[in-house]
Structures are given as structure tokens and as C-alpha cells.
mmCIF file of C-alpha atoms in Angstrom:
data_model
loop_
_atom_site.group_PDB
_atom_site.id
_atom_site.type_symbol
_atom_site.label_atom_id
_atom_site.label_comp_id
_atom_site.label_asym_id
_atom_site.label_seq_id
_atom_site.Cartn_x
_atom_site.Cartn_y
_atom_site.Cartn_z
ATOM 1 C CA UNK A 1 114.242 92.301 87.572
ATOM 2 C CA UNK A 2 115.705 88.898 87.818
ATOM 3 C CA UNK A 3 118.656 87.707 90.136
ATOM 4 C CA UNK A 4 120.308 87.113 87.064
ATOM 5 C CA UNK A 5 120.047 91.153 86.006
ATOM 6 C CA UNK A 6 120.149 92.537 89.520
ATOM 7 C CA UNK A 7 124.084 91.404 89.694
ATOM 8 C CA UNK A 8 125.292 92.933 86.283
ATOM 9 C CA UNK A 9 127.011 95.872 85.135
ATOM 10 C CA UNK A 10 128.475 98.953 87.216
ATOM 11 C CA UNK A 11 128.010 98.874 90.373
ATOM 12 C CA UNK A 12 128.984 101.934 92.291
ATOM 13 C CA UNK A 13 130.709 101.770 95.758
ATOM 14 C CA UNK A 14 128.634 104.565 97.030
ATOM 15 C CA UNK A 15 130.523 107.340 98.612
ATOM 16 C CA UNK A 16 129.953 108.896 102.130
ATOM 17 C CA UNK A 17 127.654 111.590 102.466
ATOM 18 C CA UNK A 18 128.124 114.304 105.380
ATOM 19 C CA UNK A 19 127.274 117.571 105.891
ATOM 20 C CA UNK A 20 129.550 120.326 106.841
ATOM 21 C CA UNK A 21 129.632 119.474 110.673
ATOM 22 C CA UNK A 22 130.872 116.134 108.964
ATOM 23 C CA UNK A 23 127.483 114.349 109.951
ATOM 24 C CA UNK A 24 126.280 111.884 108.707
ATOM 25 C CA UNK A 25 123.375 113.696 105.489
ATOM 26 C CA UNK A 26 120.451 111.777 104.052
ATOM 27 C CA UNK A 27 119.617 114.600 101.967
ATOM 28 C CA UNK A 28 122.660 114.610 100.366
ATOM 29 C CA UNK A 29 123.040 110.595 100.069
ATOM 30 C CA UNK A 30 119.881 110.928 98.207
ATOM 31 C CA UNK A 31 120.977 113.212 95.911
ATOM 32 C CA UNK A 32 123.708 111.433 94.818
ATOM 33 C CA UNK A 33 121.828 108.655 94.238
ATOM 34 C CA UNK A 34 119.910 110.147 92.044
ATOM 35 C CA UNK A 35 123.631 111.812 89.890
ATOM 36 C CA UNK A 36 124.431 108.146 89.592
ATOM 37 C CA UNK A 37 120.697 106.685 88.618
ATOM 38 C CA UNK A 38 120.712 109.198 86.167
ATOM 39 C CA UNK A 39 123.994 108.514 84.815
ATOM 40 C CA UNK A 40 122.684 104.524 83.430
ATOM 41 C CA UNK A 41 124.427 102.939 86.650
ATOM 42 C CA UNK A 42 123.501 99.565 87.303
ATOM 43 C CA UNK A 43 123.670 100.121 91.413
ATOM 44 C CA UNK A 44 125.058 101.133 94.351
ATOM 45 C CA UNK A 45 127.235 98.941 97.073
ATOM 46 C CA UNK A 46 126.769 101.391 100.277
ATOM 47 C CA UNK A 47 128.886 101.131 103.030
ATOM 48 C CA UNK A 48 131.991 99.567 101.983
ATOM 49 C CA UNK A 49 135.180 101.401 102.264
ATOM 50 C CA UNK A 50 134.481 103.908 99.641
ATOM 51 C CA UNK A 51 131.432 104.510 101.982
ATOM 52 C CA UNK A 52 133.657 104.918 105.020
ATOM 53 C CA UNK A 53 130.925 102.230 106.778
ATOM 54 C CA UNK A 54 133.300 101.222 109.121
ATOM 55 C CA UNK A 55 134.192 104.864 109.782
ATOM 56 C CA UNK A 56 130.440 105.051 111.350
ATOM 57 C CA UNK A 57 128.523 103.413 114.220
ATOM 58 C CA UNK A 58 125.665 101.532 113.131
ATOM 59 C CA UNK A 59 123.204 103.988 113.634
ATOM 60 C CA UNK A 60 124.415 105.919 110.657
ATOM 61 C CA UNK A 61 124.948 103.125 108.372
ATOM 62 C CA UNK A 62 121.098 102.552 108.680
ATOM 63 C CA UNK A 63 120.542 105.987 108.129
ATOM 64 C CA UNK A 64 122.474 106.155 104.942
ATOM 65 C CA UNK A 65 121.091 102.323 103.354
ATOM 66 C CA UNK A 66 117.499 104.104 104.048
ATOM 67 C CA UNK A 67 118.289 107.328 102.310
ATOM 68 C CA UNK A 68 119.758 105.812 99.290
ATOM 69 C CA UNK A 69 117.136 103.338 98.990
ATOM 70 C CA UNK A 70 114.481 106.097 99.548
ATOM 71 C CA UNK A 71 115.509 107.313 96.452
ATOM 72 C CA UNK A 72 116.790 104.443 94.187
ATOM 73 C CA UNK A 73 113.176 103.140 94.810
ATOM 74 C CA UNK A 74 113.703 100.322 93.061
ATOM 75 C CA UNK A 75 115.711 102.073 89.972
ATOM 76 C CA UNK A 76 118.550 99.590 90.305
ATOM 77 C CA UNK A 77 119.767 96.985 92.652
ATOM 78 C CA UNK A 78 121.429 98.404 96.437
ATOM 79 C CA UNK A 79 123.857 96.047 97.804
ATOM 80 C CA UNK A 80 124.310 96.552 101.354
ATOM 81 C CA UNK A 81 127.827 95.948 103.316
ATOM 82 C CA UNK A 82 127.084 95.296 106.633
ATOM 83 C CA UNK A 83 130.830 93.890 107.273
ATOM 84 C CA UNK A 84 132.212 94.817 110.810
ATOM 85 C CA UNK A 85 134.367 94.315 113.917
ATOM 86 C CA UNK A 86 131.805 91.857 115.680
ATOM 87 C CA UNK A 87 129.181 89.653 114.480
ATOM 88 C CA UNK A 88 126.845 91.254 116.609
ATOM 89 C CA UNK A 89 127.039 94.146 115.115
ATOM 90 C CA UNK A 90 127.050 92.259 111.465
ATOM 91 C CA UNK A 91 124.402 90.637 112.302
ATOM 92 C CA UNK A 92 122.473 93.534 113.416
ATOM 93 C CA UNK A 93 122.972 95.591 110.098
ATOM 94 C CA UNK A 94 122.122 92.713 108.038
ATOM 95 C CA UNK A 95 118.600 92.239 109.461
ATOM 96 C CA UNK A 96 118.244 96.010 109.485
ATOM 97 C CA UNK A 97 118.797 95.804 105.408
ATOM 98 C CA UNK A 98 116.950 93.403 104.930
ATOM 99 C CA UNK A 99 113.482 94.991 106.676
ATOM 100 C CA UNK A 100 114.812 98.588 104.606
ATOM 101 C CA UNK A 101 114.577 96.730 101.478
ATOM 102 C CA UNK A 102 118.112 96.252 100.352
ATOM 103 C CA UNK A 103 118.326 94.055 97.253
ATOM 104 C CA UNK A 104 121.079 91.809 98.424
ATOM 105 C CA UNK A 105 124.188 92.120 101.300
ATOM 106 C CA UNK A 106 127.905 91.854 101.511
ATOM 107 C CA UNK A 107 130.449 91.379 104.100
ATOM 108 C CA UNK A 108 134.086 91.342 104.429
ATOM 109 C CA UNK A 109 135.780 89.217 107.312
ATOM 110 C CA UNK A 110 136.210 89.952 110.956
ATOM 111 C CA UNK A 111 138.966 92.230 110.843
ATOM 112 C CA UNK A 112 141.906 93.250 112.940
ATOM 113 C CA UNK A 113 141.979 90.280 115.226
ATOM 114 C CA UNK A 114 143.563 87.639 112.919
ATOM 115 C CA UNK A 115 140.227 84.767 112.815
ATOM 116 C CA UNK A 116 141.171 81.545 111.718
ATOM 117 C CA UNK A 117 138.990 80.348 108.441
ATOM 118 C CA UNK A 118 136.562 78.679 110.597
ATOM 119 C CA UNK A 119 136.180 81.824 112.543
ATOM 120 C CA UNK A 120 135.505 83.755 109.466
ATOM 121 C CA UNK A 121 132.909 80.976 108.377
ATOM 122 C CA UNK A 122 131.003 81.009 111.905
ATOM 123 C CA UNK A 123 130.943 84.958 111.565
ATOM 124 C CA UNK A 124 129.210 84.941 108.219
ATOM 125 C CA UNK A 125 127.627 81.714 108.999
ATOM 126 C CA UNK A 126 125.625 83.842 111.703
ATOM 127 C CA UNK A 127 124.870 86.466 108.807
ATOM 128 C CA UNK A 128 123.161 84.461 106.594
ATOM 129 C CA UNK A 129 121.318 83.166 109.321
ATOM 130 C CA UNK A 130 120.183 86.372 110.101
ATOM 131 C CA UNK A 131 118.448 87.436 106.788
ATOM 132 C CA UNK A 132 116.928 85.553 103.870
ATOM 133 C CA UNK A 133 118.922 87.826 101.630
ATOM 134 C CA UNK A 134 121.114 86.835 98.485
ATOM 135 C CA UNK A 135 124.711 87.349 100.436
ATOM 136 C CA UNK A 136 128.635 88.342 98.702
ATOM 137 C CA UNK A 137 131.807 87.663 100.195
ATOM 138 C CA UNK A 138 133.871 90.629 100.232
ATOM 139 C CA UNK A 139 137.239 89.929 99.639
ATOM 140 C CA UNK A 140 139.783 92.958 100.252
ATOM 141 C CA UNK A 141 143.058 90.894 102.289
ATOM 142 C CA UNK A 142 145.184 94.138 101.764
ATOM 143 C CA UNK A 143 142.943 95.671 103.743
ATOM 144 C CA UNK A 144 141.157 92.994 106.475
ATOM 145 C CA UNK A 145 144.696 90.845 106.947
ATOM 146 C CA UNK A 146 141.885 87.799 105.378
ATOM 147 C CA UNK A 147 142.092 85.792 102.405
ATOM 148 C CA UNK A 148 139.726 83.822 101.259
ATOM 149 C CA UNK A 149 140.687 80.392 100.061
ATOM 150 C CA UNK A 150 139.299 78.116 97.455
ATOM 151 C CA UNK A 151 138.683 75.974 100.275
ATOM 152 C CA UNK A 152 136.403 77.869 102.165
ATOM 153 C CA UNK A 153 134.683 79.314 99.361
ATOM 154 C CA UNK A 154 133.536 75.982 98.557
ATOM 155 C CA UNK A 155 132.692 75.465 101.844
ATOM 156 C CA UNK A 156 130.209 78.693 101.875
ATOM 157 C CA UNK A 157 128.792 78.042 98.248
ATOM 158 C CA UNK A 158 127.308 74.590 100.010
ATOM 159 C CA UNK A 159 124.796 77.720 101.565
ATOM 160 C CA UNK A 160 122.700 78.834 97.935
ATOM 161 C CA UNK A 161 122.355 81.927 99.734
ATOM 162 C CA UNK A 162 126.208 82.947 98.895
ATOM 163 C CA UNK A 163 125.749 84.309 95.627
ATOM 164 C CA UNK A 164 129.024 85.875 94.914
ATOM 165 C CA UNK A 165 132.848 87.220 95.922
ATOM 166 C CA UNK A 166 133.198 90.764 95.774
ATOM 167 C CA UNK A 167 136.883 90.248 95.150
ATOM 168 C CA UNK A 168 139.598 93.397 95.485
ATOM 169 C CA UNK A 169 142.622 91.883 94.821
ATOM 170 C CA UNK A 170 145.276 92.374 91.875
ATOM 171 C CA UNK A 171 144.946 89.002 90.279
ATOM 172 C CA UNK A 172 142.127 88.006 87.384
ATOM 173 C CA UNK A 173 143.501 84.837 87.524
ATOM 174 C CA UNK A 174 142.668 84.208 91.365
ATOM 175 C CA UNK A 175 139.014 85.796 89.931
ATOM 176 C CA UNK A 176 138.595 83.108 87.487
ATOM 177 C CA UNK A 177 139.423 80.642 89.986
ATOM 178 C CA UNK A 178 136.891 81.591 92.394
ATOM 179 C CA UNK A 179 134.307 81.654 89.660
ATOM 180 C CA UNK A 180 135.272 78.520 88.589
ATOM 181 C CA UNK A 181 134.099 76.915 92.609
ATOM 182 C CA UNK A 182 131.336 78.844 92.743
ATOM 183 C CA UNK A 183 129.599 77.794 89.248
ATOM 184 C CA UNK A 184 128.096 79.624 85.690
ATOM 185 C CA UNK A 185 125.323 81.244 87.631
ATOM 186 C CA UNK A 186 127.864 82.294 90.701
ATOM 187 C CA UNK A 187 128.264 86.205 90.420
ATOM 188 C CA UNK A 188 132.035 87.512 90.895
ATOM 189 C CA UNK A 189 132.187 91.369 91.349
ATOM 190 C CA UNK A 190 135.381 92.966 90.010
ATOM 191 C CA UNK A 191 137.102 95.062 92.988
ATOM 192 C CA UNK A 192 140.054 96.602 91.504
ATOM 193 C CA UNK A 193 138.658 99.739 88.557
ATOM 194 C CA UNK A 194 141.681 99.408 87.249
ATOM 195 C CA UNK A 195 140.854 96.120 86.123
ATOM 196 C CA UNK A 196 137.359 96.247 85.174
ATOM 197 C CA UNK A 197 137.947 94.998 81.352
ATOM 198 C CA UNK A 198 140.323 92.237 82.847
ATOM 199 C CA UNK A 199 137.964 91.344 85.364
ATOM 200 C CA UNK A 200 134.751 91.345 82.778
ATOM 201 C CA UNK A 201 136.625 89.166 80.212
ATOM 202 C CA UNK A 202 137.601 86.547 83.227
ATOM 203 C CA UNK A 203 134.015 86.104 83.967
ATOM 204 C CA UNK A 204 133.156 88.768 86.501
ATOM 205 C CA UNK A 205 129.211 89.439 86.281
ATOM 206 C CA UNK A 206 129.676 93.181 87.201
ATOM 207 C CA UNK A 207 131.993 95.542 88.990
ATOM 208 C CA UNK A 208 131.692 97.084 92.264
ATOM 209 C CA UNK A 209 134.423 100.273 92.601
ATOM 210 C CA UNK A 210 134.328 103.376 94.214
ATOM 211 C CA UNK A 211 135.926 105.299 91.576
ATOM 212 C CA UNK A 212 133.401 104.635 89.403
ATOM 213 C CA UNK A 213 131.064 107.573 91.635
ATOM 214 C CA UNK A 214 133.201 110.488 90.134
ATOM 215 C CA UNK A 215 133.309 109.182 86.234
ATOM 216 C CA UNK A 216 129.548 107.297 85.863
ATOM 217 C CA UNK A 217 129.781 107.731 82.150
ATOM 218 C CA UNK A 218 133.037 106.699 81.959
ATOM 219 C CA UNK A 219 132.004 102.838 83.319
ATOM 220 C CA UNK A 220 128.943 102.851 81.544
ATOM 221 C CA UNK A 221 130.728 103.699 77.900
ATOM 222 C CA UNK A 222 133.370 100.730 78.816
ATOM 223 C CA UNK A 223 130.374 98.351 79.866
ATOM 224 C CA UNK A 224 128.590 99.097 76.911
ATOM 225 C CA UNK A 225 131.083 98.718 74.295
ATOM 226 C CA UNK A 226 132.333 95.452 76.364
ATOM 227 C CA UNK A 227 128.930 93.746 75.806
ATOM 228 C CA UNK A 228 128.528 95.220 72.168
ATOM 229 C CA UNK A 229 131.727 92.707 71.857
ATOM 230 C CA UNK A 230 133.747 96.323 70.768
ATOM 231 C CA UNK A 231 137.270 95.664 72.912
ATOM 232 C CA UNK A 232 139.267 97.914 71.305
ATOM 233 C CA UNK A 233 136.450 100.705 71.911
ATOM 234 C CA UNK A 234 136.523 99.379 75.637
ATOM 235 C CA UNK A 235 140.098 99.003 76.143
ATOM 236 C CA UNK A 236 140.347 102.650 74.946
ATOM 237 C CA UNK A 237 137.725 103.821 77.986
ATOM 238 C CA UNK A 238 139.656 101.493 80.516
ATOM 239 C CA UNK A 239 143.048 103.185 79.776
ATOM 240 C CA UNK A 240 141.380 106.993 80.027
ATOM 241 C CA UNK A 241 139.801 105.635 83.159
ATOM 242 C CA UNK A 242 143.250 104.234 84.383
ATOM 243 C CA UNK A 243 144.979 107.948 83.476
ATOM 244 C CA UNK A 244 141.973 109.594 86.008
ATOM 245 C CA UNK A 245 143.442 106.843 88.602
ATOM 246 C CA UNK A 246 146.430 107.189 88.654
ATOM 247 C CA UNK A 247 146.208 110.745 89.026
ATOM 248 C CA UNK A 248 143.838 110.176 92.099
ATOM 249 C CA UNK A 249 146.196 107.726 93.395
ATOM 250 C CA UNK A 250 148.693 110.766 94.026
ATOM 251 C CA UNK A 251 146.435 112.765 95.781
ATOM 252 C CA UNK A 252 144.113 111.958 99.644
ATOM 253 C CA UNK A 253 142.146 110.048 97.294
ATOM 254 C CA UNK A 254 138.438 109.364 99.058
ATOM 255 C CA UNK A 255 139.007 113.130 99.576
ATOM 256 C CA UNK A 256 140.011 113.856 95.928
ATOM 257 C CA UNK A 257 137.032 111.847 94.677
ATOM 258 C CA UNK A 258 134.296 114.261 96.816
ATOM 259 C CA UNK A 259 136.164 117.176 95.529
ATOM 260 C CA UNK A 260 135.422 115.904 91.742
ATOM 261 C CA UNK A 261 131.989 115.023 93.078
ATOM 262 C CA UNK A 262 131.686 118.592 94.080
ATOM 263 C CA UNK A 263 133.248 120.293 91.166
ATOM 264 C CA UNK A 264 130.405 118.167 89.476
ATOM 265 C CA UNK A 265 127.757 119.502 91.620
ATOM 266 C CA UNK A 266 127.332 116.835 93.536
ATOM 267 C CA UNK A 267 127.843 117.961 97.968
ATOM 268 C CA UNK A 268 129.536 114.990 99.795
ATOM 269 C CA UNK A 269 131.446 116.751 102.373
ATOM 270 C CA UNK A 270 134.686 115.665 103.605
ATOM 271 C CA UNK A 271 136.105 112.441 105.067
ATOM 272 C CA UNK A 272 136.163 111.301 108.564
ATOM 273 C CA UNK A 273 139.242 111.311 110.371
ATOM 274 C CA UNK A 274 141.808 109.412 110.264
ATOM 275 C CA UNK A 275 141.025 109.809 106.318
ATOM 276 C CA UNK A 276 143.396 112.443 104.970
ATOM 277 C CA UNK A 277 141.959 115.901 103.536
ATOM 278 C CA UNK A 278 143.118 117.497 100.351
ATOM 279 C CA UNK A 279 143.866 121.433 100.992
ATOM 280 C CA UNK A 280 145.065 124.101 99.212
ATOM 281 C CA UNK A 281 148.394 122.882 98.097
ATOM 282 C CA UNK A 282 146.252 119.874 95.782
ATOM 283 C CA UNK A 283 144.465 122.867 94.215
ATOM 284 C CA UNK A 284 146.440 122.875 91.059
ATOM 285 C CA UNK A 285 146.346 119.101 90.716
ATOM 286 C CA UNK A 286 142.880 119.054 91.114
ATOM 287 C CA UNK A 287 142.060 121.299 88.710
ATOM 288 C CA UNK A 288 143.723 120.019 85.351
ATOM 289 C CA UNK A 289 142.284 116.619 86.822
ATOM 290 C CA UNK A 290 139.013 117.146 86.843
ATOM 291 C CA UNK A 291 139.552 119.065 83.069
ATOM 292 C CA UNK A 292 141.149 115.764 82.006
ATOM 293 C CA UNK A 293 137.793 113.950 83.357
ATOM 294 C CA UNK A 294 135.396 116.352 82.129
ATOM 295 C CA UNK A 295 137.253 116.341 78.568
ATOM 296 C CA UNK A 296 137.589 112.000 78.350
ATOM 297 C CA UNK A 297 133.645 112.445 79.321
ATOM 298 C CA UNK A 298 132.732 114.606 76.623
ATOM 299 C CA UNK A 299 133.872 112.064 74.138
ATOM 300 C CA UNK A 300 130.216 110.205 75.548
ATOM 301 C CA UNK A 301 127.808 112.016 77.558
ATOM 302 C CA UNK A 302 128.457 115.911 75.826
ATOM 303 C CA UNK A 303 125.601 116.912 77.362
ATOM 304 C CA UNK A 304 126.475 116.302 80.497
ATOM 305 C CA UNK A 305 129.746 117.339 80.363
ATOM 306 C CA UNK A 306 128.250 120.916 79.067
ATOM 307 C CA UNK A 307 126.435 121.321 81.947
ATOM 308 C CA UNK A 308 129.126 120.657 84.462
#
């Protein structure tokens, strides 16, 4: 698969997998994997904050990148986010992905202490020093108190090893802009799955979401009818994706998305703490959700919605 290939379509911010001492499970990462392989995904993004990565010491972010890439063996491209608190540690995680076999790797910003943008440029400076690998910005500011400027993105493109902005943030327009530094062949990844038409249509390459690991199908219809040049057919799938959300978005919602997952057969466990649970109060809410997902799925994968 080309460079060009590996960065397309739906990417899937891979959820955490633990068992039911909420440890860290291989066997269970792996067998999601294969529910979303299965499902046409393009790939998986593991470790990000759908993956709870910075939720988990290092050890068990290797543990998880090797399970999942165990079984993706080769099916479609594994991003790895090795983003965290020091470079060290960064640093550490990125040469660990790249001897595991990860396809490319991503990284937000130092976080929490407020780095200048030279700070932030010396910290993933270090990274791509580290590894040979293809490398993506990850751009999230709501969440890392960061945001990147067109001026240091063009300072980081000058490296041919940034390939891309993973970029979370409400505006297509600031997407377009970044795309428009980086270059035709410079990959921008579509944070926000609300957005994923806006994003595609502003010249994001693919989308990387982590709501996208409860509704496969449901990304994979609007991709497909997006490049079959059909926008009314995917502007229809992005607004019965956008109904799922915003019912999600009222409810613990990394916890609302395993309970889906398990509904659909699929054993994540629970979040980490300080992540909120859902309990038995969400019950009801859960359950005409996941008949609304099941039913907007039916409409294009009725097989696998029977067998759910």
C-alpha cells in the first residue's frame, strides 16, 4: 500500500480495552480489531484520547499497539499516538512503535505546563529524531491548552517526515488553512465526527474519530458515497451519525460508547478513573440509543445489523 493510500478514509480512534479488574486486555484489543477490520475500516489511531493512552503508563500503551497490530497484520494502516507529559517518555513510545511495526505516529503537544511554540517544536523535534517514521501533529487545544499556528506548522513541514495535522478543532476553515502550508500531498485528518463531510470536502485525506468504533458502517457508507461524488446520499449518513452524537454527548460518553460496543458484542470494559461510568439510571437512554444505531445501520450493512 502506498503512503498515498495508507492515510485515506476512516480511521478509527481505537478504544481502550480492559478486562474486568480494569487491566489493561490484549485479547480483547485484538478482538476489536478484528469488529472494525471486518467492518471495511481504513485503520486504527491507538492511544489517543478515545484510547485513554494518557490514562496508562507506558508499559500498557506498548502492550495495546502490539496487540492491535498482532492482529491488523497488515490489514490496514495503525497510527500510533505516542503524545505525553515528557519527551522522554514520547520519545520512548515512538521508538517502541516503530520496532512493533506501527505504520506511522502521532503526537499532541506537551501538555499541562503551558510550552511556548519553540518548546512544543524541540519536544516533537526530539520525536522525529527518534524514529524514521511518517509523523502527524495532533492538534486538540481544547484539550492540551496548545494551538498550533500556521507559523509553526510551516516550520515542522521544513522536516518531510511531518506528514500531516490530526486536527480536532471546530473550524474547516482553520483545516483548509493548514492544508494549504502543508501542500497537495500533505495529509489533514478530520478530528471532530461531527464534521467528517465538512472536513472531507475542505481537503481532509481521512478522518480519525473515536466515535466512529461504535457505528463502523455508518463511516464507511458516508465515505463511500462521498467519493462516489453522491453528497446528498452522504450528507444524509452524516446527519444520522450526528443524531447517534448528540445522544452520546448527553450521556459519560467514552463509557456510553463501550456499552454500544458491548451491546454489539464487542467486551471493552469500563473506563479508568477519573473517566465517568454510566450506571443504571442511563439504562433507558441507552437502550432506545443503541435501537436508533442498530436501525440507521440496517439501512447498509442488514446483515450485520441481524446478527447483533
Amino acid at each position: 500500500m502506498t503512503n498515498e493510500k495508507k492515510f485515506h478514509g476512516v480511521i478509527v480512534a481505537f478504544n481502550s480495552c480492559y478486562n474486568d479488574e480494569g487491566e489493561v486486555d490484549p485479547q480483547r484489543a485484538k478482538a476489536y480489531t478484528r469488529f472494525l477490520l471486518d467492518r471495511g475500516v481504513n485503520g486504527l489511531y491507538v492511544g489517543g484520547s478515545t484510547g485513554e493512552g494518557m490514562l496508562q503508563s507506558a508499559d500498557e500503551r506498548k502492550r495495546v499497539l502490539e496487540a492491535v497490530l498482532e492482529e491488523n497484520a497488515g490489514q490496514g494502516t495503525v497510527i500510533a499516538h505516542i503524545g505525553a507529559i515528557t519527551t522522554k517518555e514520547s520519545v520512548e513510545l515512538a521508538r517502541h512503535a516503530e520496532l512493533a511495526g506501527a505504520d506511522a505516529i502521532s503526537s499532541v503537544p506537551p501538555y499541562y505546563y503551558r510550552v511556548s511554540e519553540q518548546g512544543a517544536a524541540k519536544h516533537w523535534n526530539a520525536i522525529l529524531a527518534a524514529t524514521s517514521l511518517p509523523f502527524i501533529i495532533y492538534h486538540i487545544p481544547a484539550t492540551t491548552g496548545f494551538a498550533l499556528t500556521p507559523s509553526l506548522l510551516r516550520q515542522m513541514v521544513q522536516n518531510d517526515q511531518v506528514i500531516g495535522v490530526k486536527i480536532t478543532s471546530p473550524s474547516p476553515y482553520e483545516l483548509q488553512q493548514f492544508k494549504a502550508i502543508g501542500g497537495e500531498r500533505f495529509h489533514m485528518f478530520n478530528g471532530p465526527d461531527e464534521q467528517y463531510l465538512a472536513g472531507r470536502v475542505m481537503g481532509a485525506s481521512a478522518g480519525i474519530g473515536g466515535t466512529y468504533g461504535a457505528m463502523p458502517e455508518l463511516f464507511v457508507q458516508l465515505e463511500r458515497s462521498y467519493v462516489a461524488g453522491d453528497l446528498a446520499q452522504a450528507q444524509k449518513v452524516q446527519f444520522q451519525i450526528n443524531d447517534i452524537i448528540a445522544d452520546l454527548l448527553a450521556l459519560p460518553v467514552y463509557s456510553a460508547m463501550k456499552e454500544l460496543l458491548k451491546r454489539r458484542g464487542v467486551h471493552c470494559g469500563s473506563v479508568r478513573a477519573p473517566l465517568e461510568e454510566v450506571n443504571d439510571s442511563h439504562k433507558p437512554q441507552l437502550d432506545a440509543l443503541y435501537r436508533k444505531l442498530m436501525g440507521y445501520i440496517a439501512e447498509y450493512a442488514p446483515d450485520t445489523a441481524a446478527q447483533a
